[in-house]
JSON list of C-alpha atoms in Angstrom, two decimals:
[
{"chain": "H", "resi": 78, "resn": "ALA", "atom": "CA", "xyz": [10.85, -4.46, 3.32]},
{"chain": "H", "resi": 79, "resn": "GLY", "atom": "CA", "xyz": [8.86, -1.74, 1.57]},
{"chain": "H", "resi": 80, "resn": "ARG", "atom": "CA", "xyz": [11.61, 0.84, 1.86]},
{"chain": "H", "resi": 81, "resn": "TYR", "atom": "CA", "xyz": [14.19, -1.60, 0.54]},
{"chain": "H", "resi": 82, "resn": "ALA", "atom": "CA", "xyz": [11.94, -2.43, -2.43]},
{"chain": "H", "resi": 83, "resn": "GLU", "atom": "CA", "xyz": [11.45, 1.26, -3.19]},
{"chain": "H", "resi": 84, "resn": "GLY", "atom": "CA", "xyz": [15.22, 1.76, -3.12]},
{"chain": "H", "resi": 85, "resn": "CYS", "atom": "CA", "xyz": [15.55, -1.06, -5.63]},
{"chain": "H", "resi": 86, "resn": "ARG", "atom": "CA", "xyz": [12.92, 0.51, -7.89]},
{"chain": "H", "resi": 87, "resn": "VAL", "atom": "CA", "xyz": [14.75, 3.85, -7.77]},
{"chain": "H", "resi": 88, "resn": "ALA", "atom": "CA", "xyz": [18.04, 2.15, -8.67]},
{"chain": "H", "resi": 89, "resn": "ILE", "atom": "CA", "xyz": [16.36, 0.37, -11.59]},
{"chain": "H", "resi": 90, "resn": "ARG", "atom": "CA", "xyz": [14.88, 3.64, -12.86]},
{"chain": "H", "resi": 91, "resn": "ASN", "atom": "CA", "xyz": [18.30, 5.30, -12.63]},
{"chain": "H", "resi": 92, "resn": "ILE", "atom": "CA", "xyz": [19.82, 2.51, -14.69]},
{"chain": "H", "resi": 93, "resn": "ARG", "atom": "CA", "xyz": [16.99, 2.90, -17.23]},
{"chain": "H", "resi": 94, "resn": "ARG", "atom": "CA", "xyz": [17.65, 6.64, -17.45]},
{"chain": "H", "resi": 95, "resn": "ASP", "atom": "CA", "xyz": [21.37, 6.06, -18.01]},
{"chain": "H", "resi": 96, "resn": "GLY", "atom": "CA", "xyz": [20.68, 3.42, -20.67]},
{"chain": "H", "resi": 97, "resn": "ILE", "atom": "CA", "xyz": [18.27, 5.63, -22.57]},
{"chain": "H", "resi": 98, "resn": "GLU", "atom": "CA", "xyz": [20.71, 8.56, -22.40]},
{"chain": "H", "resi": 99, "resn": "LYS", "atom": "CA", "xyz": [23.44, 6.37, -23.93]},
{"chain": "H", "resi": 100, "resn": "VAL", "atom": "CA", "xyz": [21.15, 5.21, -26.72]},
{"chain": "H", "resi": 101, "resn": "ARG", "atom": "CA", "xyz": [20.14, 8.81, -27.51]},
{"chain": "H", "resi": 102, "resn": "LYS", "atom": "CA", "xyz": [23.78, 9.88, -27.51]},
{"chain": "H", "resi": 103, "resn": "ALA", "atom": "CA", "xyz": [24.59, 7.07, -29.93]},
{"chain": "H", "resi": 104, "resn": "GLU", "atom": "CA", "xyz": [21.88, 8.41, -32.26]},
{"chain": "H", "resi": 105, "resn": "ARG", "atom": "CA", "xyz": [23.16, 11.98, -31.95]},
{"chain": "H", "resi": 106, "resn": "ASP", "atom": "CA", "xyz": [26.68, 10.76, -32.72]},
{"chain": "H", "resi": 107, "resn": "GLY", "atom": "CA", "xyz": [25.39, 9.03, -35.85]},
{"chain": "H", "resi": 108, "resn": "LEU", "atom": "CA", "xyz": [26.17, 5.53, -34.60]},
{"chain": "H", "resi": 109, "resn": "ILE", "atom": "CA", "xyz": [22.58, 4.30, -34.83]},
{"chain": "H", "resi": 110, "resn": "SER", "atom": "CA", "xyz": [19.44, 5.31, -36.70]},
{"chain": "H", "resi": 111, "resn": "GLU", "atom": "CA", "xyz": [16.32, 6.82, -35.16]},
{"chain": "H", "resi": 112, "resn": "ASP", "atom": "CA", "xyz": [14.46, 3.53, -35.71]},
{"chain": "H", "resi": 113, "resn": "HIS", "atom": "CA", "xyz": [17.22, 1.62, -33.94]},
{"chain": "H", "resi": 114, "resn": "ARG", "atom": "CA", "xyz": [17.11, 4.13, -31.07]},
{"chain": "H", "resi": 115, "resn": "HIS", "atom": "CA", "xyz": [13.38, 3.52, -30.69]},
{"chain": "H", "resi": 116, "resn": "MET", "atom": "CA", "xyz": [13.90, -0.24, -30.65]},
{"chain": "H", "resi": 117, "resn": "GLN", "atom": "CA", "xyz": [16.66, 0.05, -28.06]},
{"chain": "H", "resi": 118, "resn": "GLU", "atom": "CA", "xyz": [14.59, 2.37, -25.87]},
{"chain": "H", "resi": 119, "resn": "ASN", "atom": "CA", "xyz": [11.72, -0.13, -26.00]},
{"chain": "H", "resi": 120, "resn": "ASP", "atom": "CA", "xyz": [14.10, -2.94, -25.02]},
{"chain": "H", "resi": 121, "resn": "VAL", "atom": "CA", "xyz": [15.41, -0.90, -22.09]},
{"chain": "H", "resi": 122, "resn": "GLN", "atom": "CA", "xyz": [11.85, -0.19, -20.96]},
{"chain": "H", "resi": 123, "resn": "LYS", "atom": "CA", "xyz": [10.87, -3.88, -21.22]},
{"chain": "H", "resi": 124, "resn": "LEU", "atom": "CA", "xyz": [13.86, -4.88, -19.09]},
{"chain": "H", "resi": 125, "resn": "THR", "atom": "CA", "xyz": [12.99, -2.16, -16.61]},
{"chain": "H", "resi": 126, "resn": "ASP", "atom": "CA", "xyz": [9.42, -3.40, -16.35]},
{"chain": "H", "resi": 127, "resn": "GLU", "atom": "CA", "xyz": [10.59, -7.00, -15.85]},
{"chain": "H", "resi": 128, "resn": "CYS", "atom": "CA", "xyz": [13.01, -6.00, -13.09]},
{"chain": "H", "resi": 129, "resn": "VAL", "atom": "CA", "xyz": [10.45, -3.84, -11.28]},
{"chain": "H", "resi": 130, "resn": "LYS", "atom": "CA", "xyz": [7.97, -6.72, -11.46]},
{"chain": "H", "resi": 131, "resn": "LYS", "atom": "CA", "xyz": [10.53, -9.05, -9.87]},
{"chain": "H", "resi": 132, "resn": "VAL", "atom": "CA", "xyz": [11.04, -6.56, -7.04]},
{"chain": "H", "resi": 133, "resn": "ASP", "atom": "CA", "xyz": [7.27, -6.22, -6.57]},
{"chain": "H", "resi": 134, "resn": "ASP", "atom": "CA", "xyz": [6.81, -10.00, -6.59]},
{"chain": "H", "resi": 135, "resn": "ALA", "atom": "CA", "xyz": [9.59, -10.45, -4.03]},
{"chain": "H", "resi": 136, "resn": "LEU", "atom": "CA", "xyz": [8.03, -7.78, -1.81]},
{"chain": "H", "resi": 137, "resn": "SER", "atom": "CA", "xyz": [4.60, -9.43, -2.04]},
{"chain": "H", "resi": 138, "resn": "GLN", "atom": "CA", "xyz": [6.11, -12.78, -1.13]},
{"chain": "H", "resi": 139, "resn": "LYS", "atom": "CA", "xyz": [7.97, -11.31, 1.84]},
{"chain": "H", "resi": 140, "resn": "GLU", "atom": "CA", "xyz": [4.81, -9.53, 3.06]},
{"chain": "H", "resi": 141, "resn": "ARG", "atom": "CA", "xyz": [2.89, -12.85, 2.86]},
{"chain": "H", "resi": 142, "resn": "GLU", "atom": "CA", "xyz": [5.64, -14.57, 4.85]},
{"chain": "H", "resi": 143, "resn": "ILE", "atom": "CA", "xyz": [5.59, -11.88, 7.51]},
{"chain": "H", "resi": 144, "resn": "THR", "atom": "CA", "xyz": [1.80, -11.87, 7.91]},
{"chain": "H", "resi": 145, "resn": "HIS", "atom": "CA", "xyz": [1.64, -15.67, 7.86]},
{"chain": "H", "resi": 146, "resn": "VAL", "atom": "CA", "xyz": [3.73, -16.00, 11.02]}
]
């Protein structure tokens, strides 16, 4: 279960990296302002944190189930 959870965390971080790269490219291309880029990066990070927490919670629950048996 732990290895699967770590794979999920890695996938989430990769998605975060791609999202932040797209936001930075949009700023470089003049599509958004620096302030908007900062807001979008913060939003991406918040979503990342929420998703990682869900993975961690699911792992904790599964570990409790396994040790309970």
